[in-house]
Coordinates of N, CA and C in Angstrom, one line a residue:
Chain A
A8 N -7.6 6.8 16.6 CA -7.0 6.6 15.3 C -7.0 5.1 14.9
Q9 N -7.2 4.8 13.7 CA -7.2 3.4 13.2 C -5.8 2.8 13.2
T10 N -5.8 1.5 13.5 CA -4.5 0.8 13.5 C -4.7 -0.6 12.8
V11 N -3.7 -1.1 12.2 CA -3.7 -2.4 11.6 C -2.5 -3.2 12.1
T12 N -2.7 -4.4 12.6 CA -1.7 -5.2 13.2 C -1.6 -6.5 12.5
Q13 N -0.4 -6.8 12.1 CA -0.1 -8.2 11.5 C 1.0 -8.7 12.5
S14 N 0.6 -9.7 13.2 CA 1.5 -10.2 14.3 C 2.4 -11.3 13.9
Q15 N 2.3 -11.7 12.6 CA 3.2 -12.8 12.1 C 4.2 -12.2 11.2
P16 N 5.4 -11.9 11.6 CA 6.4 -11.3 10.6 C 6.7 -12.3 9.5
E17 N 6.7 -13.6 9.8 CA 7.0 -14.6 8.7 C 6.3 -15.8 8.9
M18 N 5.9 -16.4 7.8 CA 5.2 -17.7 7.8 C 5.7 -18.6 6.7
S19 N 5.6 -19.9 7.0 CA 6.1 -20.9 5.9 C 4.9 -21.9 5.7
V20 N 4.9 -22.3 4.5 CA 3.8 -23.3 4.1 C 4.4 -24.3 3.1
Q21 N 4.0 -25.5 3.1 CA 4.4 -26.5 2.1 C 3.6 -26.3 0.9
E22 N 4.2 -26.4 -0.3 CA 3.5 -26.3 -1.5 C 2.3 -27.3 -1.5
A23 N 1.1 -26.7 -2.0 CA -0.1 -27.5 -2.0 C -0.9 -27.5 -0.7
E24 N -0.3 -27.0 0.3 CA -1.0 -26.9 1.6 C -1.7 -25.6 1.8
T25 N -2.4 -25.4 2.9 CA -3.1 -24.2 3.2 C -2.5 -23.4 4.3
V26 N -2.5 -22.1 4.2 CA -1.9 -21.3 5.2 C -2.9 -20.1 5.5
T27 N -2.9 -19.6 6.7 CA -3.7 -18.5 7.1 C -2.8 -17.4 7.7
L28 N -3.0 -16.2 7.1 CA -2.3 -15.0 7.6 C -3.2 -14.2 8.4
S29 N -2.8 -13.7 9.6 CA -3.7 -13.0 10.4 C -3.6 -11.5 10.3
C30 N -4.6 -10.8 10.6 CA -4.7 -9.4 10.6 C -5.7 -8.9 11.6
T31 N -5.4 -8.0 12.5 CA -6.4 -7.4 13.3 C -6.3 -5.9 13.2
Y32 N -7.4 -5.2 13.4 CA -7.4 -3.8 13.3 C -8.3 -3.2 14.4
D33 N -8.1 -1.9 14.5 CA -8.9 -1.2 15.5 C -9.5 0.1 14.9
T34 N -10.8 0.2 15.1 CA -11.5 1.4 14.5 C -12.7 1.6 15.3
S35 N -13.2 2.8 15.3 CA -14.5 3.2 15.9 C -15.6 3.3 14.8
E36 N -15.2 3.2 13.5 CA -16.1 3.3 12.4 C -16.9 2.0 12.3
S37 N -18.1 2.1 11.7 CA -18.9 0.9 11.5 C -18.9 0.5 10.0
D38 N -18.5 1.4 9.2 CA -18.4 1.1 7.8 C -17.0 1.4 7.3
Y39 N -16.4 0.4 6.7 CA -15.0 0.5 6.2 C -14.7 -0.6 5.2
Y40 N -13.5 -0.6 4.7 CA -13.1 -1.6 3.7 C -11.7 -2.1 4.2
L41 N -11.6 -3.4 3.9 CA -10.3 -4.1 4.2 C -9.7 -4.7 2.9
F42 N -8.4 -4.7 2.9 CA -7.8 -5.2 1.7 C -6.6 -6.1 2.1
W43 N -6.3 -7.0 1.2 CA -5.0 -7.7 1.3 C -4.2 -7.5 0.0
Y44 N -3.0 -7.0 0.2 CA -2.1 -6.8 -0.9 C -0.9 -7.8 -0.8
K45 N -0.4 -8.2 -2.0 CA 0.7 -9.0 -2.1 C 1.9 -8.3 -2.8
Q46 N 3.1 -8.4 -2.2 CA 4.3 -7.8 -2.8 C 5.3 -8.9 -3.0
P47 N 5.4 -9.3 -4.2 CA 6.5 -10.3 -4.5 C 7.8 -9.7 -4.6
P48 N 8.9 -10.5 -4.8 CA 10.2 -9.9 -4.9 C 10.4 -8.8 -5.9
S49 N 9.6 -8.8 -7.0 CA 9.6 -7.8 -8.0 C 9.2 -6.4 -7.4
R50 N 8.6 -6.4 -6.2 CA 8.2 -5.3 -5.4 C 6.9 -4.6 -5.8
Q51 N 6.3 -5.1 -6.9 CA 4.9 -4.6 -7.2 C 4.0 -4.9 -6.0
M52 N 3.1 -4.0 -5.8 CA 2.0 -4.1 -4.8 C 0.7 -4.6 -5.6
I53 N 0.3 -5.8 -5.3 CA -0.8 -6.3 -6.1 C -2.0 -6.6 -5.2
L54 N -3.1 -6.1 -5.6 CA -4.3 -6.3 -4.8 C -4.7 -7.8 -4.9
V55 N -4.9 -8.4 -3.7 CA -5.3 -9.8 -3.7 C -6.8 -10.0 -3.5
I56 N -7.4 -9.2 -2.6 CA -8.8 -9.4 -2.2 C -9.2 -8.2 -1.4
R57 N -10.5 -7.9 -1.4 CA -11.1 -6.8 -0.7 C -12.4 -7.3 0.0
Q58 N -12.7 -6.6 1.1 CA -13.9 -7.0 1.9 C -14.6 -5.7 2.3
E59 N -15.9 -5.6 2.1 CA -16.6 -4.5 2.6 C -17.2 -4.8 3.9
A60 N -17.1 -4.0 4.9 CA -17.5 -4.3 6.3 C -19.0 -4.6 6.4
Y61 N -19.8 -4.0 5.5 CA -21.2 -4.1 5.6 C -21.7 -5.5 5.0
K62 N -20.8 -6.2 4.4 CA -21.1 -7.5 3.8 C -20.7 -8.6 4.8
Q63 N -21.7 -9.4 5.1 CA -21.4 -10.5 6.1 C -20.7 -11.7 5.4
Q64 N -20.9 -11.8 4.1 CA -20.3 -12.9 3.4 C -18.8 -12.6 3.2
N65 N -18.0 -13.6 3.5 CA -16.5 -13.5 3.3 C -16.2 -13.5 1.8
A66 N -15.3 -12.6 1.5 CA -14.8 -12.5 0.1 C -13.9 -13.7 -0.3
T67 N -14.0 -14.1 -1.6 CA -13.2 -15.2 -2.1 C -12.8 -14.8 -3.5
E68 N -11.5 -15.1 -3.8 CA -10.9 -14.9 -5.1 C -10.1 -16.1 -5.4
N69 N -10.7 -17.1 -6.1 CA -10.0 -18.3 -6.5 C -9.4 -19.0 -5.2
R70 N -8.1 -19.1 -5.1 CA -7.5 -19.8 -4.0 C -7.4 -19.0 -2.7
F71 N -7.8 -17.7 -2.8 CA -7.7 -16.8 -1.7 C -9.0 -16.5 -1.1
S72 N -9.1 -16.6 0.2 CA -10.4 -16.3 0.8 C -10.1 -15.6 2.2
V73 N -11.1 -14.9 2.7 CA -10.8 -14.2 4.0 C -11.8 -14.7 5.0
N74 N -11.4 -14.6 6.2 CA -12.3 -14.9 7.4 C -12.5 -13.5 8.1
F75 N -13.6 -12.9 7.8 CA -13.8 -11.5 8.4 C -14.7 -11.7 9.6
Q76 N -14.2 -11.3 10.7 CA -14.9 -11.3 12.0 C -15.0 -9.9 12.5
K77 N -16.2 -9.2 12.2 CA -16.3 -7.8 12.4 C -16.3 -7.5 13.9
A78 N -16.9 -8.3 14.7 CA -17.0 -8.0 16.1 C -15.6 -8.2 16.8
A79 N -14.8 -9.1 16.3 CA -13.5 -9.3 16.8 C -12.5 -8.4 16.1
K80 N -12.9 -7.7 15.1 CA -12.0 -6.9 14.3 C -10.8 -7.7 13.8
S81 N -11.2 -8.7 13.1 CA -10.2 -9.7 12.6 C -10.4 -9.9 11.1
F82 N -9.3 -10.0 10.4 CA -9.5 -10.1 8.9 C -8.3 -11.0 8.4
S83 N -8.5 -12.3 8.5 CA -7.4 -13.2 8.1 C -7.5 -13.6 6.6
L84 N -6.4 -13.9 6.1 CA -6.3 -14.4 4.7 C -5.9 -15.8 4.6
K85 N -6.7 -16.6 3.9 CA -6.4 -18.0 3.8 C -6.0 -18.3 2.3
I86 N -4.9 -18.9 2.2 CA -4.4 -19.3 0.8 C -4.5 -20.8 0.7
S87 N -5.3 -21.3 -0.2 CA -5.4 -22.8 -0.3 C -4.5 -23.2 -1.5
D88 N -4.1 -24.5 -1.4 CA -3.3 -25.1 -2.5 C -2.1 -24.2 -2.8
S89 N -1.3 -23.8 -1.8 CA -0.2 -22.9 -2.0 C 0.7 -23.2 -3.1
Q90 N 1.1 -22.2 -3.9 CA 2.0 -22.4 -5.0 C 3.3 -21.6 -4.7
L91 N 4.3 -22.0 -5.4 CA 5.6 -21.3 -5.3 C 5.5 -19.8 -5.6
G92 N 4.6 -19.5 -6.5 CA 4.4 -18.1 -6.9 C 3.7 -17.2 -5.8
D93 N 3.2 -17.9 -4.8 CA 2.5 -17.2 -3.7 C 3.5 -16.6 -2.7
A94 N 4.8 -17.0 -2.8 CA 5.8 -16.5 -1.9 C 5.9 -14.9 -2.1
A95 N 5.7 -14.2 -1.0 CA 5.7 -12.7 -1.1 C 5.5 -12.2 0.3
M96 N 5.6 -10.8 0.3 CA 5.1 -10.1 1.5 C 3.6 -9.9 1.3
Y97 N 2.9 -10.1 2.4 CA 1.4 -9.8 2.3 C 1.1 -8.7 3.3
F98 N 0.4 -7.7 2.8 CA 0.0 -6.5 3.7 C -1.5 -6.5 3.8
C99 N -1.9 -6.3 5.0 CA -3.4 -6.0 5.3 C -3.6 -4.5 5.3
A100 N -4.7 -4.0 4.8 CA -4.9 -2.6 4.8 C -6.3 -2.2 5.1
Y101 N -6.5 -1.1 5.8 CA -7.8 -0.6 6.2 C -8.1 0.7 5.5
R102 N -9.3 0.9 5.1 CA -9.7 2.2 4.6 C -11.1 2.6 5.1
G103 N -11.2 3.7 5.9 CA -12.5 4.1 6.4 C -13.3 4.8 5.4
T104 N -14.5 5.1 5.7 CA -15.4 5.7 4.8 C -15.8 7.2 5.2
S105 N -15.3 7.7 6.3 CA -15.6 9.0 6.7 C -14.4 9.9 6.7
G106 N -14.5 11.0 6.2 CA -13.4 12.0 6.3 C -12.2 11.6 5.4
T107 N -11.2 11.1 6.1 CA -9.9 10.9 5.4 C -10.0 9.8 4.3
Y108 N -9.1 10.0 3.3 CA -9.0 9.0 2.3 C -7.8 8.0 2.6
K109 N -7.2 8.1 3.7 CA -6.0 7.4 4.0 C -6.3 5.9 4.1
Y110 N -5.3 5.1 3.6 CA -5.3 3.7 3.8 C -4.3 3.4 4.9
I111 N -4.6 2.6 5.9 CA -3.7 2.2 6.9 C -3.2 0.8 6.7
F112 N -1.9 0.7 6.5 CA -1.3 -0.6 6.2 C -0.7 -1.3 7.4
G113 N -0.7 -2.6 7.5 CA 0.0 -3.3 8.5 C 1.5 -3.4 8.1
T114 N 2.2 -4.1 9.0 CA 3.7 -4.2 8.8 C 4.1 -5.3 7.9
G115 N 3.1 -6.1 7.5 CA 3.4 -7.2 6.6 C 3.8 -8.5 7.2
T116 N 3.5 -9.6 6.4 CA 3.9 -10.9 6.8 C 4.6 -11.5 5.6
R117 N 5.8 -12.0 5.8 CA 6.6 -12.6 4.7 C 6.2 -14.1 4.6
L118 N 5.6 -14.5 3.5 CA 5.2 -15.9 3.3 C 6.3 -16.6 2.5
K119 N 6.8 -17.7 3.0 CA 7.7 -18.6 2.3 C 6.9 -19.9 1.9
V120 N 7.1 -20.3 0.7 CA 6.5 -21.5 0.2 C 7.5 -22.6 -0.1
L121 N 7.5 -23.7 0.6 CA 8.5 -24.7 0.5 C 8.1 -25.8 -0.5
A122 N 9.0 -26.1 -1.4 CA 8.8 -27.1 -2.4 C 8.8 -28.5 -1.8
Chain B
D11 N -5.8 -0.8 -19.9 CA -5.5 0.5 -19.4 C -4.2 0.5 -18.7
A12 N -3.4 1.5 -19.0 CA -2.0 1.6 -18.3 C -2.2 1.8 -16.8
G13 N -1.3 1.2 -16.1 CA -1.3 1.3 -14.6 C -0.6 2.6 -14.2
V14 N -0.3 2.7 -12.9 CA 0.4 3.8 -12.4 C 1.8 3.7 -12.9
I15 N 2.3 4.8 -13.4 CA 3.7 4.8 -14.0 C 4.6 5.7 -13.2
Q16 N 5.7 5.1 -12.7 CA 6.6 5.9 -11.9 C 8.0 5.9 -12.6
S17 N 8.7 7.0 -12.4 CA 10.0 7.1 -13.0 C 10.9 8.0 -12.1
P18 N 12.2 7.7 -12.0 CA 12.8 6.5 -12.6 C 12.6 5.3 -11.8
R19 N 12.9 4.1 -12.2 CA 12.8 2.9 -11.5 C 13.8 2.7 -10.4
H20 N 15.0 3.2 -10.8 CA 16.1 3.2 -9.8 C 16.8 4.6 -9.9
E21 N 17.3 5.1 -8.7 CA 18.0 6.3 -8.7 C 19.1 6.2 -7.7
V22 N 20.3 6.5 -8.1 CA 21.5 6.5 -7.2 C 22.1 7.8 -7.3
T23 N 22.2 8.5 -6.2 CA 22.8 9.8 -6.2 C 23.6 10.1 -4.9
E24 N 24.3 11.1 -4.9 CA 25.2 11.4 -3.8 C 24.4 12.3 -2.8
M25 N 24.8 12.2 -1.6 CA 24.2 13.0 -0.5 C 24.3 14.5 -0.9
G26 N 23.2 15.2 -0.6 CA 23.2 16.6 -0.9 C 22.5 17.0 -2.2
Q27 N 22.4 16.0 -3.1 CA 21.8 16.3 -4.4 C 20.3 16.4 -4.3
E28 N 19.7 17.1 -5.2 CA 18.2 17.1 -5.3 C 17.8 15.9 -6.1
V29 N 16.7 15.3 -5.6 CA 16.1 14.1 -6.2 C 14.6 14.4 -6.5
T30 N 14.2 14.1 -7.7 CA 12.8 14.2 -8.1 C 12.3 12.9 -8.6
L31 N 11.2 12.5 -8.0 CA 10.5 11.3 -8.4 C 9.2 11.6 -9.0
R32 N 8.9 10.9 -10.1 CA 7.7 11.3 -10.9 C 6.6 10.2 -10.9
C33 N 5.4 10.6 -11.0 CA 4.3 9.6 -11.0 C 3.2 10.1 -11.9
K34 N 2.7 9.1 -12.7 CA 1.6 9.4 -13.6 C 0.5 8.4 -13.1
P35 N -0.6 9.0 -12.5 CA -1.7 8.1 -12.0 C -2.5 7.5 -13.1
I36 N -3.3 6.5 -12.8 CA -4.2 6.0 -13.8 C -5.2 7.0 -14.2
S37 N -5.5 7.1 -15.5 CA -6.4 8.1 -16.0 C -7.8 7.9 -15.4
G38 N -8.3 9.1 -14.9 CA -9.6 9.0 -14.3 C -9.6 8.9 -12.8
H39 N -8.5 8.5 -12.2 CA -8.3 8.4 -10.8 C -8.2 9.8 -10.2
N40 N -8.8 10.1 -9.1 CA -8.7 11.4 -8.5 C -8.0 11.5 -7.2
S41 N -7.5 10.4 -6.7 CA -6.7 10.4 -5.5 C -5.3 9.8 -5.8
L42 N -4.3 10.5 -5.2 CA -2.9 10.0 -5.4 C -2.2 10.0 -4.1
F43 N -1.4 9.0 -3.9 CA -0.7 8.7 -2.6 C 0.8 8.5 -2.9
W44 N 1.6 9.1 -2.0 CA 3.0 8.8 -2.0 C 3.4 8.0 -0.8
Y45 N 4.1 6.9 -0.9 CA 4.5 6.0 0.2 C 6.0 5.9 0.2
R46 N 6.5 5.6 1.3 CA 8.0 5.2 1.4 C 8.0 3.9 2.1
Q47 N 8.8 3.0 1.6 CA 8.9 1.6 2.2 C 10.4 1.4 2.6
T48 N 10.6 1.0 3.8 CA 11.9 0.6 4.3 C 11.7 -0.6 5.2
M49 N 12.8 -1.3 5.4 CA 12.8 -2.5 6.2 C 12.4 -2.2 7.6
M50 N 12.9 -1.1 8.1 CA 12.7 -0.7 9.5 C 11.3 -0.2 9.8
R51 N 10.8 0.6 8.9 CA 9.5 1.3 9.2 C 8.3 0.8 8.3
G52 N 8.6 -0.2 7.4 CA 7.5 -0.7 6.6 C 7.0 0.3 5.6
L53 N 5.7 0.3 5.3 CA 5.1 1.2 4.3 C 4.5 2.4 5.0
E54 N 5.1 3.6 4.7 CA 4.6 4.8 5.4 C 4.0 5.7 4.4
L55 N 2.8 6.2 4.7 CA 2.2 7.2 3.8 C 2.8 8.6 4.1
L56 N 3.3 9.2 3.0 CA 4.0 10.5 3.1 C 3.0 11.6 2.9
I57 N 2.2 11.5 1.8 CA 1.2 12.6 1.5 C 0.2 12.0 0.6
Y58 N -1.0 12.6 0.6 CA -1.9 12.2 -0.5 C -2.7 13.4 -0.9
F59 N -3.1 13.3 -2.2 CA -3.9 14.4 -2.9 C -5.3 13.9 -3.3
N60 N -6.2 14.8 -3.2 CA -7.5 14.5 -3.8 C -7.9 15.6 -4.7
N61 N -8.2 15.2 -6.0 CA -8.5 16.3 -7.0 C -7.3 17.3 -7.1
N62 N -6.1 16.8 -7.0 CA -4.9 17.6 -7.2 C -4.5 18.4 -6.0
V63 N -5.3 18.4 -4.9 CA -5.1 19.2 -3.7 C -4.5 18.3 -2.6
P64 N -3.4 18.8 -2.0 CA -2.9 18.0 -0.9 C -3.8 18.0 0.3
I65 N -4.2 16.8 0.7 CA -5.2 16.7 1.8 C -4.5 16.4 3.2
D66 N -3.4 15.6 3.1 CA -2.7 15.3 4.4 C -1.3 15.1 4.1
D67 N -0.4 15.9 4.6 CA 1.0 15.8 4.4 C 1.7 15.5 5.7
S68 N 1.0 15.0 6.7 CA 1.6 14.8 8.0 C 2.6 13.7 8.0
G69 N 2.7 12.9 7.0 CA 3.7 11.9 6.9 C 5.0 12.3 6.3
M70 N 5.0 13.5 5.7 CA 6.3 14.0 5.1 C 7.3 14.2 6.3
P71 N 8.4 13.6 6.1 CA 9.4 13.6 7.3 C 9.9 14.9 7.7
E72 N 10.2 15.8 6.8 CA 10.7 17.1 7.1 C 10.7 18.0 5.9
D73 N 11.1 19.2 6.2 CA 11.0 20.2 5.1 C 11.8 19.9 3.8
R74 N 12.7 18.9 4.0 CA 13.5 18.6 2.8 C 12.6 17.9 1.7
F75 N 11.5 17.4 2.2 CA 10.6 16.7 1.3 C 9.4 17.6 0.8
S76 N 9.1 17.6 -0.5 CA 8.0 18.4 -1.0 C 7.3 17.6 -2.1
A77 N 6.0 17.7 -2.2 CA 5.3 17.1 -3.3 C 4.3 18.0 -4.0
K78 N 4.2 17.8 -5.3 CA 3.3 18.7 -6.0 C 2.4 17.8 -6.9
M79 N 1.3 18.3 -7.3 CA 0.4 17.7 -8.3 C -0.2 18.8 -9.1
P80 N 0.5 19.2 -10.1 CA 0.1 20.4 -10.9 C -1.1 20.1 -11.8
N81 N -1.4 18.8 -12.1 CA -2.6 18.5 -12.8 C -3.0 17.0 -12.5
A82 N -4.1 16.6 -13.1 CA -4.6 15.3 -12.7 C -3.8 14.1 -13.2
S83 N -2.8 14.4 -14.1 CA -2.1 13.3 -14.6 C -0.6 13.3 -14.3
F84 N -0.2 14.0 -13.3 CA 1.2 14.1 -13.0 C 1.5 14.6 -11.5
S85 N 2.4 13.9 -10.9 CA 2.8 14.3 -9.5 C 4.3 14.1 -9.4
T86 N 4.9 15.0 -8.5 CA 6.3 14.8 -8.2 C 6.5 14.8 -6.7
L87 N 7.6 14.1 -6.3 CA 8.0 14.1 -4.9 C 9.5 14.5 -5.0
K88 N 9.8 15.5 -4.3 CA 11.2 16.1 -4.4 C 11.9 16.0 -3.0
I89 N 13.1 15.7 -3.0 CA 13.9 15.7 -1.8 C 15.1 16.6 -2.1
Q90 N 15.3 17.6 -1.2 CA 16.4 18.5 -1.4 C 16.7 19.2 -0.1
P91 N 17.9 19.0 0.4 CA 19.0 18.1 -0.1 C 18.8 16.6 0.4
S92 N 19.2 15.7 -0.4 CA 19.0 14.3 0.0 C 20.0 13.9 1.0
E93 N 19.7 12.8 1.8 CA 20.5 12.3 2.8 C 20.5 10.8 2.7
P94 N 21.5 10.1 3.2 CA 21.6 8.6 3.1 C 20.3 8.0 3.8
R95 N 19.8 8.5 4.8 CA 18.6 7.9 5.5 C 17.4 8.0 4.6
D96 N 17.4 8.8 3.5 CA 16.3 8.8 2.6 C 16.2 7.6 1.7
S97 N 17.3 6.8 1.7 CA 17.3 5.6 0.9 C 16.1 4.7 1.2
A98 N 15.4 4.3 0.2 CA 14.1 3.6 0.4 C 13.5 3.3 -1.0
V99 N 12.4 2.5 -1.0 CA 11.6 2.4 -2.2 C 10.4 3.3 -2.0
Y100 N 10.2 4.2 -3.0 CA 9.1 5.1 -2.9 C 8.0 4.7 -3.9
F101 N 6.8 4.6 -3.4 CA 5.7 4.1 -4.2 C 4.7 5.3 -4.4
C102 N 4.1 5.3 -5.6 CA 3.0 6.1 -5.9 C 1.8 5.2 -6.1
A103 N 0.7 5.6 -5.6 CA -0.6 4.9 -5.8 C -1.7 5.8 -6.2
S104 N -2.7 5.3 -6.9 CA -3.8 6.1 -7.2 C -5.1 5.3 -7.0
S105 N -6.2 6.0 -6.8 CA -7.5 5.4 -6.7 C -8.6 6.3 -7.1
L106 N -9.8 5.8 -7.3 CA -10.9 6.6 -7.6 C -11.7 6.8 -6.3
A107 N -11.7 8.0 -5.8 CA -12.5 8.2 -4.5 C -13.9 8.5 -4.8
R108 N -14.8 7.6 -4.5 CA -16.2 7.9 -4.6 C -16.9 7.1 -3.6
R109 N -18.2 7.1 -3.6 CA -18.9 6.4 -2.5 C -18.6 5.0 -2.3
E110 N -18.5 4.3 -3.4 CA -18.1 2.9 -3.4 C -16.6 2.9 -3.4
I111 N -15.9 2.5 -2.4 CA -14.5 2.6 -2.3 C -13.8 1.7 -3.3
Q112 N -12.8 2.3 -3.9 CA -12.0 1.6 -4.9 C -10.6 1.3 -4.3
P113 N -10.0 0.2 -4.6 CA -8.7 -0.1 -4.0 C -7.7 0.8 -4.7
Q114 N -6.6 0.9 -4.0 CA -5.4 1.7 -4.6 C -4.7 0.8 -5.6
H115 N -4.2 1.4 -6.6 CA -3.3 0.8 -7.6 C -2.0 1.4 -7.5
F116 N -1.0 0.5 -7.3 CA 0.4 1.0 -7.1 C 1.2 1.0 -8.3
G117 N 2.2 1.9 -8.4 CA 3.2 1.8 -9.4 C 4.3 0.8 -9.0
D118 N 5.3 0.7 -9.8 CA 6.3 -0.3 -9.5 C 7.3 0.2 -8.6
G119 N 7.2 1.5 -8.2 CA 8.2 2.0 -7.2 C 9.5 2.5 -7.8
T120 N 10.1 3.4 -7.0 CA 11.4 3.9 -7.4 C 12.3 3.5 -6.2
R121 N 13.4 2.8 -6.5 CA 14.4 2.4 -5.5 C 15.4 3.5 -5.5
L122 N 15.4 4.3 -4.4 CA 16.3 5.4 -4.2 C 17.5 5.0 -3.3
S123 N 18.7 5.3 -3.8 CA 19.9 5.0 -3.0 C 20.7 6.3 -2.9
I124 N 20.9 6.8 -1.7 CA 21.6 8.0 -1.5 C 23.0 7.6 -0.8
L125 N 24.1 7.9 -1.5 CA 25.4 7.5 -1.1 C 26.0 8.6 -0.2

């Protein structure tokens, strides 16, 4: 069975600095998708970025980028020029391409942004 | 386009009462997911539907929980009888299941408090 692990329950970053949130996963599939979701205090779940496993190029969305290491089964999220509005829970999620439609979520990392 | 719509946003009721949570997925989406989020257990998948058919309900905690999707634009999650340990935020999410994986879009959640 697939698993997703976020080993950092909480992280802090100074405003305008860069922070990296880690995520590892376990799967026997070769084709799959990975996502990062943000949940601010308003509790909305907002998609931040997605990565297709068959793409070697790391996904980037403005200040958000990923470091996808397929062999190591690692999918970290880098936030550059951190802003106060980036403070939230961040969830890593896995979605396979065979059989089940289930998304597997990690336990989340709470990011604090210090002014 | 309207997002996933959940109602009510908040629900407070007494133990033993029946609770019904409602979800309207994004038009055109054919997969629907119900999640429960608590501090202790994080984000748990309860059940998901594909084309209105329940595919996997292994996450439903017990017989007190039931979910239906009578048509493509509406789903309910019912708890009867409710217990204090059911207090949580319940999310509904939808996505378009096709060869190119689409991310899940979440509703704003229902915060349920059982007294």
